[in-house]
Amino acid sequence: MADLGRKGFSHVPERISGLVDLAYNLWWSWNPAVKLVFKQLNPTAWSESVHNPVRMLHELPEETLLAAAHNPQYLRHYDIVMSRFRHELDAKNSWFASRYTHDRDLTIAYFSAEYGLQHSLPFYAGGLGFLAGDHLKESSDLGLPLVAVGFMYSEGYLHQHIGPDGWQENIRELLNRDAAPIKRVMYNHDNQLVVKIPFIDPPIYVAVWRVDVGNIPLILLDTDIQNNDPQNRLISYRLYTGDNELRLRQEIVLGIGGSYVLDVLGIRPSIVHLNEGHPAFAVLERIREQVADKLTFTEAARRVRETTLFTTHTPVPAGHDKFSHAHMDKYFSSYYPLLGIDRATFLKMGDSPTDPPGLFNMTAFALKMSSFRNGVSRKHGEVARDMWKPLWPDLAEDDIPITHITNGVHVPTWLDPKMETLLNRYFSPSCPQWLDQHDSPLIWEMISEIPDEELWLVHTQLKRKLVNRIREFKRRKWVGEGTDPVNVITGGALLDPNALTIGFARRFSTYKRADLIFSDLERLKKMVNNRWQPVQIVFAGKAHPADDDGKRLIQRIYQYAHQQDLGGRIAFVEDYGEQMAQYLVHGVDVWLNNPVPPMEACGTSGMKASLNGVPHLSIPDGWWIEAFNGMNGWSFGNNNHGPDRDRHDAGQLYELLEREVIPLYYTVEDDGIPHMWVKKMKEAIRTTAHQFSARRMLKDYVRMGYDPALRNAAQYRK
Ligand SMILES: *Cc1c(COP(=O)(O)O)cnc(C)c1O
């Protein structure tokens, strides 16, 4: 691949210049020992950089770096880390390479409109992004030959500030590209690679960036450059615009532009995995290349289909993009003739019996043009088969060719380092490689060897860390910006590290029913204000900038948080992102989840919590249907679809809290430890950590999807 641009590190001494490579590879972010090699340089600077080593290395004075380069103890640690790093980057001995030896030069291209990798890269809105980010990290750990494609968003997603009236304000903030772990892909030493998207009129140009996620290159497309007119510069400006035509242009850039950029970089994917319908136009570009190589459209489409995988992520209608034929004509009229087909055949690929005529449906298109299709939990597989059965009118519902692979989370990313240290102490003696085998259920049986008091101690430390963090955040805002004192309280200043703490954090879509627990205010007040067994709830999450219903939901919760008679025990933490998610899923006592079933296709934040011993309190939907065993958390609500559904579900939630959750938490034995609660924590970890790991998920994708598709690809090459 071409030379990579990064500037401003001439002050880093040669002896430790590997730090720059390390800083530009997100591999450091899921390896606690590697984080230390940065932190040890200067803990204050590390903290001020918000744990962003690129920014820290830029800002550190030369003296500090020189001192480290002459400190034998530091150098010892540095050398160990660098040798591990080089070893990791060599995928020859990986899980994948040792099992799937059919071909040496295969490549899997993974396309997604968002990636949640680390807070220094705000290229995500929510769950879809974190799933994609975890997919890349785990692909690196397993040594998959995968290349990813996405956007270099200038602004990322919004930053959230809650005004005095509780209304979400969207703060726009430009990403400082020089302080983020992204590199320009250069085509000679002085110029960044810029390509024109083939055969799309009016023309669109993209500049190319790269992020290294361990072994996995993530190629990012950037239209915010001078070659483009202002309209086209906007394409990669921010995530998810409300403007349908702009959205179409985004998806053209991602699918067609992304495929073309890979080609320019000399990467010929053997198979393509489309994460959601957004990048599905990649299919067209692959067909076009093969038609240019003299295949008929029918043959090219067949080959592309057999080497394309598609994952659908949501039953929510707004998650499925549709474009008018007029807009399709506007951009594709010089493109479709290159596929060797006429306009009607072209547009027909996006027809869906579920839509009125005249629309190009990206999900229907992706379903038709792939041969492996999946939903993201067992239940979502069923829902997706039901939803899309009109595309296969001749098949019985059970035969609809959409399967499921349940999502999982990247364990090294989401397991708290303190928790990891504790597990290490008890797992390592009998299994030193336990972290490498974390998708095996046997490993987690060892959880019973950890004394209750030690697990409880780590948990209470993480909880205190969360509460301190929230309070410190508010204190700084109050000092720095003169925030209204009421906003300081609603932001969590009165949180109590000893009270039973419920966490609810995710995007504020109405189907997730963030305000369900307020259905009977008097009953809730009794719980939160109980003098001996108080309960507090921490909320966090952003509403889509165009979603006023979501914003009203935030406002309602903010107003409850104001109410004196709720005792300062309801908090809304602003600007939910990767970092706050880490604190919350590690530090609360219970993770609450109450969507309207079956709208939560899977859900992943509950998995992150459960992995850290935070039991899930959830409606049976998404992953929880597969995970709940009666002892590893709680389940409430029972698919009641009537008009009093919310009241009914809330009633069951209160009942569970009053009768089981609260008494269990506060039943402390003579040694000061709530042993029955800790038992539940252990059961949560034991039963979910392996099964809902990204490792299990990736192995499923390889076995069910990638391997068969790669075999198809190998055939076509002969
Ligand atoms: C995990 C995560 C999500 C996804 O949460 P769901 O439970 O799937 O809705 C959203 N935002 C952040 C910051 C996350 O870490």
XYZ file of C-alpha atoms and ligand atoms in Angstrom:
733
model
C 0.000 0.000 0.000
C 1.117 3.546 -0.643
C 3.164 5.575 1.775
C 1.273 6.860 4.780
C 1.290 10.472 5.836
C 1.814 11.519 9.415
C 3.711 14.540 10.549
C 5.097 16.278 13.594
C 7.001 13.548 15.432
C 10.603 14.542 14.757
C 11.029 15.196 18.480
C 10.490 11.522 19.357
C 13.935 9.933 19.959
C 14.920 7.117 17.618
C 15.255 4.630 20.493
C 11.531 4.877 21.287
C 10.228 5.895 17.878
C 8.123 2.741 17.830
C 5.740 4.663 20.091
C 4.544 6.543 17.025
C 3.647 3.297 15.241
C 1.973 2.089 18.386
C -0.002 5.312 18.802
C -1.298 4.995 15.255
C -2.522 1.472 15.758
C -5.634 1.099 17.910
C -4.260 -2.250 19.079
C -2.975 -0.383 22.133
C -6.560 0.450 23.151
C -7.532 -3.132 23.965
C -4.309 -4.065 25.720
C -4.002 -2.598 29.227
C -0.246 -3.309 29.455
C 0.288 -1.349 26.266
C -1.674 1.640 27.556
C 0.852 1.786 30.384
C 3.726 2.395 28.009
C 2.072 5.698 27.141
C 0.789 6.516 30.586
C 4.239 5.974 32.122
C 5.697 8.722 29.948
C 3.671 11.224 31.905
C 0.408 10.312 33.671
C -0.876 13.900 33.674
C -0.299 14.364 29.965
C -1.960 11.002 29.365
C -5.024 12.122 31.231
C -5.076 15.580 29.578
C -4.901 13.979 26.153
C -8.078 12.054 27.085
C -6.136 8.827 26.560
C -5.198 9.712 23.022
C -1.552 8.785 22.441
C -1.294 10.599 19.104
C -2.264 13.839 20.727
C -0.064 13.123 23.729
C 3.038 12.423 21.634
C 2.435 15.648 19.721
C 2.235 17.645 22.898
C 4.964 16.067 25.047
C 8.140 18.130 25.287
C 11.318 16.597 23.919
C 12.896 16.451 27.405
C 10.233 14.078 28.671
C 10.747 11.761 25.727
C 14.526 11.923 26.019
C 14.299 11.047 29.687
C 12.213 7.995 28.858
C 14.648 6.991 26.120
C 17.389 6.904 28.771
C 15.417 5.207 31.509
C 16.371 1.499 31.572
C 13.208 0.486 33.395
C 11.005 2.272 30.881
C 12.965 0.823 27.994
C 12.524 -2.692 29.319
C 8.761 -2.287 29.324
C 8.882 -0.555 25.947
C 10.883 -3.391 24.377
C 8.509 -6.044 25.680
C 5.487 -4.181 24.364
C 7.102 -3.539 20.982
C 8.051 -7.159 20.563
C 4.489 -8.243 21.377
C 3.212 -5.650 18.918
C 5.418 -6.930 16.078
C 4.370 -10.484 16.894
C 0.677 -9.540 16.816
C 1.032 -7.866 13.459
C 2.372 -11.054 11.989
C -0.796 -13.065 11.447
C 0.965 -16.209 10.254
C 0.267 -18.130 13.448
C -3.255 -16.914 13.913
C -6.393 -18.905 14.571
C -7.572 -18.227 11.031
C -4.317 -19.063 9.278
C -3.976 -22.362 11.111
C -7.488 -23.534 10.236
C -8.367 -22.051 6.898
C -5.511 -22.759 4.601
C -7.377 -22.985 1.307
C -5.859 -19.929 -0.251
C -3.072 -17.554 0.566
C -4.112 -14.298 -0.995
C -7.739 -14.012 -0.048
C -9.281 -10.844 1.198
C -12.557 -10.169 2.939
C -13.804 -6.618 2.459
C -16.100 -5.348 5.206
C -18.181 -2.257 4.516
C -19.962 -0.200 7.166
C -21.204 3.377 7.416
C -20.054 3.655 11.028
C -17.346 2.282 13.290
C -17.187 2.625 17.066
C -13.546 1.984 17.882
C -12.339 4.468 20.434
C -13.517 7.855 21.599
C -10.798 9.702 19.678
C -12.547 8.588 16.467
C -16.184 9.783 16.605
C -17.306 7.749 13.618
C -20.328 6.149 15.275
C -23.865 6.879 16.370
C -24.631 3.772 18.396
C -24.867 0.008 18.443
C -24.272 -0.620 14.737
C -20.992 1.257 14.935
C -19.744 -0.554 18.025
C -20.634 -3.851 16.486
C -18.549 -2.974 13.418
C -15.679 -1.729 15.585
C -15.689 -4.903 17.658
C -15.861 -6.948 14.435
C -12.585 -5.373 13.276
C -10.805 -5.793 16.610
C -11.787 -9.434 16.844
C -10.862 -10.026 13.192
C -7.420 -8.759 14.063
C -7.161 -10.997 17.123
C -8.153 -14.049 15.070
C -5.963 -13.079 12.114
C -8.672 -12.762 9.470
C -7.543 -11.369 6.111
C -10.025 -8.512 6.338
C -9.990 -4.946 5.024
C -12.634 -2.493 6.170
C -14.145 0.512 4.435
C -15.953 3.460 6.013
C -16.177 7.225 6.211
C -13.831 9.839 7.586
C -16.543 12.068 9.061
C -15.379 15.637 9.592
C -17.781 16.182 12.434
C -18.679 12.674 13.419
C -21.938 12.361 15.252
C -23.278 15.189 17.349
C -21.990 16.166 20.758
C -24.821 16.553 23.165
C -25.519 19.325 25.622
C -28.759 19.463 27.560
C -30.138 22.986 27.883
C -31.775 24.333 31.055
C -35.174 23.274 29.702
C -34.002 19.728 29.138
C -33.871 20.078 25.363
C -30.991 18.366 23.594
C -28.658 20.841 21.925
C -26.342 19.517 19.272
C -22.845 20.846 19.643
C -20.889 20.696 16.432
C -17.240 19.987 16.817
C -14.745 19.339 14.040
C -12.445 16.384 14.451
C -8.848 17.498 14.784
C -7.376 15.199 12.186
C -3.813 15.775 13.256
C -4.547 14.664 16.798
C -6.467 11.512 15.860
C -4.993 8.080 15.061
C -5.728 8.418 11.345
C -3.213 8.665 8.530
C -3.449 10.111 5.078
C -2.935 7.524 2.384
C -0.393 9.159 0.077
C 0.178 8.479 -3.590
C 3.513 10.158 -3.575
C 5.376 11.781 -0.742
C 3.588 15.085 -0.883
C 0.050 14.324 -1.904
C -2.843 12.518 -0.375
C -4.526 9.999 -2.615
C -7.700 11.474 -4.122
C -9.875 9.473 -6.498
C -12.869 10.332 -8.644
C -15.785 7.991 -8.190
C -16.127 6.139 -11.478
C -18.937 6.950 -13.877
C -21.054 8.866 -11.404
C -22.418 12.136 -12.648
C -22.110 14.856 -11.377
C -18.579 13.873 -10.309
C -17.602 13.232 -6.695
C -14.022 13.055 -5.401
C -12.808 11.310 -2.268
C -9.583 11.628 -0.337
C -8.349 8.455 1.331
C -7.397 7.948 4.984
C -6.449 4.912 6.958
C -6.809 3.681 10.519
C -4.960 0.589 11.710
C -6.963 -1.680 13.975
C -4.335 -4.250 14.892
C -3.850 -6.171 11.660
C -6.897 -4.739 10.022
C -6.643 -1.682 7.784
C -9.723 0.518 7.887
C -9.899 2.660 4.751
C -11.810 5.908 5.251
C -13.353 8.043 2.540
C -13.413 11.807 2.824
C -15.340 14.115 0.489
C -14.719 17.256 2.531
C -11.982 18.414 0.151
C -11.469 21.293 -2.269
C -11.976 19.202 -5.391
C -15.666 18.936 -4.505
C -18.376 21.566 -4.696
C -19.912 22.537 -1.335
C -22.797 20.090 -1.792
C -20.476 17.154 -2.266
C -18.166 18.233 0.519
C -21.108 17.648 2.837
C -21.337 13.948 1.930
C -18.874 12.793 4.561
C -19.331 15.774 6.819
C -21.488 14.073 9.417
C -23.208 10.761 10.102
C -26.754 10.188 8.987
C -28.170 13.269 7.468
C -31.934 13.675 7.304
C -31.730 14.655 3.610
C -32.629 11.625 1.501
C -30.714 12.699 -1.606
C -27.597 13.464 0.385
C -27.988 10.071 1.955
C -28.067 8.518 -1.522
C -24.845 10.312 -2.365
C -23.299 9.015 0.872
C -24.209 5.474 -0.050
C -22.834 5.895 -3.579
C -19.559 7.078 -2.096
C -19.419 4.273 0.451
C -20.347 1.416 -1.879
C -19.062 2.428 -5.291
C -16.346 4.800 -4.115
C -15.207 2.352 -1.453
C -14.903 -0.550 -3.910
C -13.086 1.606 -6.399
C -10.636 2.898 -3.810
C -9.783 -0.671 -2.816
C -9.090 -1.374 -6.466
C -6.825 1.669 -6.755
C -4.965 0.441 -3.684
C -4.445 -2.916 -5.363
C -6.862 -4.751 -3.085
C -9.146 -7.173 -4.902
C -11.600 -8.563 -2.328
C -12.452 -12.215 -2.729
C -15.676 -11.681 -0.801
C -17.601 -8.664 0.484
C -19.529 -8.352 3.749
C -22.142 -5.586 3.787
C -22.874 -4.387 7.306
C -26.452 -3.073 6.884
C -27.862 -1.885 3.551
C -25.949 1.434 3.481
C -22.931 0.105 1.547
C -24.890 -2.224 -0.770
C -23.949 -0.321 -3.949
C -20.557 -2.028 -3.584
C -22.307 -4.903 -5.363
C -22.746 -2.760 -8.487
C -19.117 -1.820 -8.697
C -18.057 -5.455 -8.412
C -20.462 -6.406 -11.204
C -19.259 -3.509 -13.353
C -15.637 -4.631 -13.070
C -16.516 -8.155 -14.164
C -18.699 -6.970 -17.034
C -15.744 -4.831 -18.129
C -13.738 -8.097 -18.073
C -16.197 -9.485 -20.621
C -18.598 -11.454 -18.445
C -22.315 -11.151 -19.108
C -24.343 -9.310 -16.506
C -26.070 -12.542 -15.514
C -22.820 -14.380 -14.937
C -21.168 -11.449 -13.172
C -24.194 -10.971 -10.921
C -24.181 -14.665 -10.057
C -20.522 -14.611 -9.077
C -20.896 -11.445 -7.077
C -23.942 -12.819 -5.291
C -22.121 -15.983 -4.296
C -19.309 -13.981 -2.788
C -21.421 -11.367 -0.980
C -22.653 -11.508 2.618
C -25.255 -9.203 4.076
C -26.166 -8.537 7.676
C -29.433 -6.763 8.421
C -29.606 -5.056 11.791
C -33.035 -3.729 12.541
C -36.757 -4.250 12.177
C -37.277 -0.475 12.597
C -38.566 0.907 9.241
C -36.321 4.004 9.335
C -33.326 1.686 9.314
C -34.022 0.668 5.711
C -33.110 3.314 3.169
C -35.236 3.869 0.070
C -34.482 6.162 -2.833
C -36.845 7.451 -5.495
C -36.315 6.296 -9.061
C -35.938 9.947 -10.024
C -32.939 10.249 -7.735
C -31.544 6.939 -8.914
C -31.802 8.177 -12.517
C -30.057 11.379 -11.614
C -26.892 9.621 -10.449
C -26.892 6.297 -12.227
C -27.951 7.059 -15.783
C -24.417 6.797 -17.108
C -23.569 3.938 -14.760
C -26.149 1.224 -15.393
C -25.362 0.826 -19.131
C -21.876 -0.266 -18.014
C -23.487 -3.221 -16.281
C -24.874 -4.351 -19.609
C -28.498 -3.923 -18.548
C -31.337 -1.496 -19.217
C -32.909 0.937 -16.794
C -35.835 -1.315 -15.891
C -33.586 -4.268 -15.024
C -31.371 -1.979 -13.009
C -34.183 -0.465 -10.954
C -35.866 -3.811 -10.485
C -32.963 -4.951 -8.319
C -34.165 -2.517 -5.671
C -37.877 -3.361 -5.893
C -39.553 -4.588 -2.789
C -43.113 -5.922 -2.532
C -43.135 -4.212 0.874
C -42.900 -0.750 -0.754
C -45.068 1.318 -3.053
C -43.671 1.330 -6.627
C -41.015 3.825 -7.653
C -38.567 3.192 -4.820
C -35.159 1.557 -4.692
C -34.928 -0.290 -1.385
C -31.361 -0.855 -0.203
C -32.193 -3.758 2.095
C -34.200 -5.569 -0.567
C -31.359 -4.939 -3.021
C -28.768 -6.304 -0.595
C -30.907 -9.349 0.192
C -31.296 -10.153 -3.496
C -27.646 -9.621 -4.345
C -26.094 -11.703 -1.569
C -26.039 -15.434 -0.916
C -25.443 -15.351 2.840
C -27.894 -13.211 4.794
C -28.326 -12.924 8.512
C -30.099 -11.178 11.330
C -28.272 -10.454 14.567
C -30.020 -12.695 17.120
C -32.139 -15.822 16.927
C -35.304 -13.797 17.427
C -34.219 -11.169 14.908
C -33.573 -13.944 12.392
C -37.241 -14.943 12.763
C -38.414 -11.350 12.563
C -36.304 -10.710 9.467
C -37.631 -13.842 7.740
C -41.161 -12.707 8.439
C -40.436 -9.147 7.369
C -38.782 -10.093 4.066
C -40.783 -13.182 3.076
C -42.557 -11.242 0.290
C -39.213 -11.296 -1.549
C -39.488 -15.097 -1.739
C -43.205 -15.658 -2.419
C -42.690 -19.329 -3.277
C -40.983 -20.306 -0.049
C -42.406 -21.285 3.312
C -41.380 -18.943 6.103
C -38.918 -21.426 7.589
C -37.195 -21.712 4.244
C -36.638 -17.990 3.747
C -32.862 -17.828 3.285
C -32.031 -15.467 6.133
C -30.246 -17.038 9.067
C -28.915 -15.442 12.236
C -25.605 -14.879 13.942
C -26.080 -13.357 17.358
C -23.940 -10.316 18.034
C -21.144 -10.362 20.552
C -18.827 -7.819 22.154
C -15.031 -7.633 21.987
C -14.013 -8.946 25.382
C -10.575 -7.266 25.688
C -12.237 -3.921 24.906
C -15.194 -4.184 27.251
C -13.794 -6.157 30.178
C -12.594 -3.665 32.758
C -8.817 -3.885 33.336
C -9.284 -4.216 37.114
C -11.719 -7.038 36.545
C -9.281 -8.601 34.103
C -6.540 -8.452 36.721
C -8.799 -10.197 39.211
C -9.768 -12.929 36.735
C -6.131 -13.310 35.823
C -5.190 -14.003 39.398
C -7.623 -16.908 39.653
C -7.731 -18.196 36.076
C -4.052 -18.048 35.140
C -2.684 -20.727 37.473
C -4.732 -23.428 35.761
C -5.033 -21.724 32.385
C -2.444 -19.047 31.563
C -3.932 -18.549 28.100
C -7.483 -18.042 29.327
C -7.935 -14.701 27.588
C -7.056 -16.304 24.267
C -9.724 -18.941 24.891
C -12.392 -16.688 26.277
C -15.078 -18.061 23.968
C -14.829 -21.420 25.713
C -17.485 -21.914 28.419
C -15.020 -23.977 30.475
C -12.825 -20.975 31.166
C -15.656 -19.164 32.865
C -16.449 -22.056 35.181
C -13.400 -20.869 37.116
C -15.362 -17.820 38.220
C -16.523 -19.864 41.215
C -12.933 -19.903 42.496
C -12.930 -16.161 43.061
C -13.821 -15.332 46.680
C -17.020 -13.270 46.858
C -15.360 -10.485 48.786
C -12.741 -9.940 46.096
C -15.245 -9.691 43.276
C -17.397 -7.406 45.389
C -14.416 -5.208 46.218
C -13.522 -4.721 42.559
C -17.148 -3.975 41.723
C -17.507 -1.361 44.453
C -14.268 0.262 43.279
C -15.600 0.489 39.746
C -18.851 1.915 41.029
C -17.075 4.562 43.040
C -14.986 5.388 39.985
C -18.175 5.878 37.956
C -19.825 8.129 40.528
C -16.652 10.169 41.012
C -16.251 10.511 37.301
C -19.798 11.784 36.816
C -19.500 14.226 39.701
C -16.124 15.503 38.551
C -17.470 15.994 35.039
C -20.323 18.107 36.390
C -18.070 20.012 38.767
C -15.770 20.992 35.913
C -18.673 22.039 33.765
C -20.052 24.139 36.574
C -16.711 25.823 37.208
C -15.779 26.156 33.559
C -19.041 27.061 31.893
C -21.120 28.328 34.750
C -23.741 25.657 34.179
C -26.984 26.238 36.028
C -26.791 24.561 39.486
C -29.924 22.579 38.631
C -28.074 21.121 35.663
C -25.328 20.077 38.080
C -27.857 18.071 40.084
C -29.602 16.531 37.082
C -26.163 15.625 35.794
C -25.585 13.398 38.794
C -23.891 15.520 41.473
C -26.008 13.905 44.211
C -25.316 10.324 43.215
C -24.472 8.039 46.105
C -21.828 5.332 45.620
C -23.615 3.149 48.180
C -27.101 3.144 46.662
C -28.313 0.418 44.324
C -27.573 1.919 40.918
C -29.516 1.115 37.778
C -27.979 2.057 34.426
C -29.934 2.878 31.287
C -27.789 4.122 28.423
C -28.280 3.833 24.693
C -29.583 5.876 21.787
C -32.849 7.607 22.623
C -35.174 6.005 20.121
C -38.762 5.873 21.266
C -39.004 2.093 20.917
C -36.408 1.728 23.676
C -38.884 3.324 26.137
C -36.371 5.126 28.342
C -39.182 6.571 30.468
C -40.964 3.286 31.194
C -39.752 3.247 34.789
C -41.542 6.571 35.387
C -44.948 5.108 34.519
C -46.067 5.109 38.162
C -44.263 8.028 39.719
C -45.500 7.435 43.263
C -44.290 3.864 43.233
C -40.908 4.921 41.862
C -40.580 7.674 44.484
C -41.058 5.143 47.266
C -38.211 3.097 45.871
C -35.701 5.842 45.241
C -36.421 7.599 48.519
C -36.339 4.519 50.708
C -34.055 5.591 53.491
C -32.451 2.206 54.114
C -32.561 0.723 50.647
C -32.309 3.624 48.213
C -32.262 3.192 44.460
C -30.772 5.571 41.915
C -30.886 5.546 38.123
C -28.292 6.883 35.722
C -29.476 7.689 32.202
C -27.353 8.570 29.201
C -27.860 8.678 25.448
C -28.386 10.894 22.448
C -31.463 11.378 20.315
C -30.963 11.534 16.554
C -30.787 15.265 15.631
C -33.960 14.919 13.528
C -35.872 12.864 16.111
C -38.009 15.243 18.144
C -39.812 12.381 19.878
C -36.479 11.108 21.125
C -35.571 14.603 22.298
C -38.880 14.922 24.141
C -38.075 11.668 25.905
C -34.760 13.093 27.087
C -36.539 16.240 28.199
C -39.054 14.254 30.222
C -36.290 12.356 32.001
C -34.375 15.546 32.582
C -37.464 17.032 34.170
C -37.883 14.042 36.464
C -34.234 14.404 37.403
C -35.063 17.994 38.480
C -37.879 16.976 40.728
C -36.966 17.486 44.350
C -39.196 14.638 45.429
C -37.083 12.244 43.373
C -34.276 13.171 45.684
C -31.415 13.786 43.243
C -31.469 10.055 42.601
C -32.220 10.340 38.892
C -29.287 11.504 36.805
C -28.903 12.226 33.124
C -25.276 12.164 31.979
C -24.675 14.234 28.862
C -22.855 13.304 25.681
C -22.911 9.520 25.935
C -19.998 8.033 24.031
C -17.455 5.246 24.183
C -15.734 6.504 27.307
C -18.861 7.008 29.410
C -20.143 3.658 28.151
C -17.038 2.035 29.610
C -17.615 3.649 32.999
C -21.310 2.784 33.025
C -21.161 -0.844 31.947
C -18.414 -1.476 34.495
C -19.754 0.545 37.363
C -23.542 0.338 37.761
C -25.182 -2.542 39.648
C -27.953 -3.447 37.218
C -28.376 -2.824 33.491
C -31.954 -1.996 32.519
C -33.327 -2.709 29.043
C -36.998 -2.308 28.151
C -37.584 -1.950 24.404
C -40.876 -2.711 22.704
C -40.339 -6.266 21.477
C -39.293 -7.297 18.896
C -37.732 -3.977 17.959
C -34.375 -4.539 19.666
C -32.787 -6.757 17.061
C -30.068 -7.771 19.478
C -28.720 -5.122 21.869
C -25.119 -5.196 22.969
C -24.693 -2.873 25.941
C -26.287 -5.469 28.237
C -23.609 -7.952 27.114
C -20.884 -5.465 28.032
C -22.452 -5.033 31.476
C -23.004 -8.743 32.072
C -19.388 -9.515 31.174
C -18.380 -7.237 34.046
C -20.761 -8.793 36.552
C -23.556 -6.255 36.083
C -26.708 -8.390 35.764
C -29.200 -7.602 33.022
C -32.773 -6.617 33.941
C -34.564 -6.872 30.646
C -37.607 -7.477 28.533
C -37.216 -10.802 26.699
C -36.023 -9.404 23.375
C -32.918 -9.678 21.196
C -29.970 -11.481 22.783
C -31.637 -11.774 26.188
C -34.034 -14.451 24.926
C -30.979 -16.628 24.266
C -29.079 -15.655 27.377
C -31.531 -15.625 30.289
C -31.437 -18.837 32.335
C -33.507 -17.788 35.343
C -30.465 -17.045 37.496
C -28.092 -14.788 35.563
C -30.271 -11.650 35.650
C -33.985 -10.932 35.413
C -36.617 -10.957 32.718
C -39.936 -9.122 32.764
C -42.810 -8.287 30.417
C -44.346 -10.890 28.163
C -44.997 -9.694 24.648
C -48.287 -8.085 25.570
C -49.165 -5.980 22.516
C -52.362 -4.424 23.837
C -52.950 -0.749 24.517
C -51.901 -1.099 28.171
C -48.609 -2.753 27.240
C -46.442 -0.070 28.819
C -48.390 -0.037 32.055
C -48.269 -3.794 32.172
C -44.518 -4.017 31.536
C -43.834 -1.245 34.046
C -45.933 -3.066 36.642
C -43.818 -6.176 36.235
C -40.648 -4.113 36.422
C -41.688 -2.519 39.741
C -42.716 -5.864 41.091
C -39.340 -7.380 40.261
C -37.448 -4.465 41.694
C -39.446 -4.407 44.940
C -39.554 -8.134 45.528
C -36.276 -9.394 44.169
C -33.678 -6.945 42.962
C -33.639 -4.472 45.841
C -33.895 -7.010 48.686
C -31.198 -9.181 47.109
C -28.834 -6.250 46.765
C -29.342 -5.103 50.341
C -29.163 -8.505 51.971
C -25.697 -8.207 53.427
C -24.262 -10.929 55.628
C -22.186 -10.489 58.778
C -18.976 -10.100 56.821
C -20.466 -7.083 55.030
C -20.767 -8.867 51.671
C -24.080 -9.414 49.809
C -23.205 -13.001 48.955
C -26.460 -13.775 47.160
C -25.967 -10.754 44.927
C -22.387 -11.716 44.182
C -23.646 -15.161 43.235
C -25.861 -13.506 40.645
C -22.931 -11.446 39.370
C -20.883 -14.595 38.954
C -23.711 -16.376 37.190
C -24.016 -13.432 34.777
C -20.320 -13.573 33.938
C -20.177 -17.358 33.782
C -23.074 -17.759 31.362
C -22.693 -14.767 29.048
C -18.997 -13.853 28.720
C -18.118 -16.600 26.251
C -21.372 -16.917 24.359
C -21.832 -13.203 23.683
C -18.235 -12.478 22.803
C -17.191 -11.094 19.440
C -14.865 -14.090 19.269
C -17.781 -16.554 19.224
C -19.544 -14.251 16.751
C -16.570 -14.005 14.376
C -16.002 -17.750 14.452
C -19.678 -18.147 13.487
C -19.226 -15.699 10.608
C -16.164 -17.593 9.407
C -17.785 -21.018 9.652
C -21.225 -20.127 8.287
C -20.452 -17.233 5.962
C -16.853 -16.373 5.120
C -15.493 -19.862 4.565
C -18.215 -20.997 2.124
C -18.049 -17.664 0.286
C -14.263 -17.859 0.069
C -14.578 -21.324 -1.439
C -16.912 -19.898 -4.053
C -14.451 -17.120 -4.746
C -11.601 -19.598 -5.171
C -13.631 -21.477 -7.794
C -14.209 -18.396 -9.880
C -10.551 -17.645 -9.889
C -9.683 -20.896 -11.652
C -22.567 -0.650 23.147
C -22.926 0.758 22.861
C -24.133 1.071 22.232
C -25.122 0.004 21.807
O -26.040 -0.236 22.837
P -27.362 -1.106 22.613
O -27.599 -1.776 23.890
O -27.058 -2.093 21.525
O -28.413 -0.150 22.251
C -24.444 2.394 22.009
N -23.611 3.387 22.380
C -22.442 3.133 23.004
C -21.570 4.265 23.391
C -22.057 1.811 23.249
O -20.888 1.558 23.829
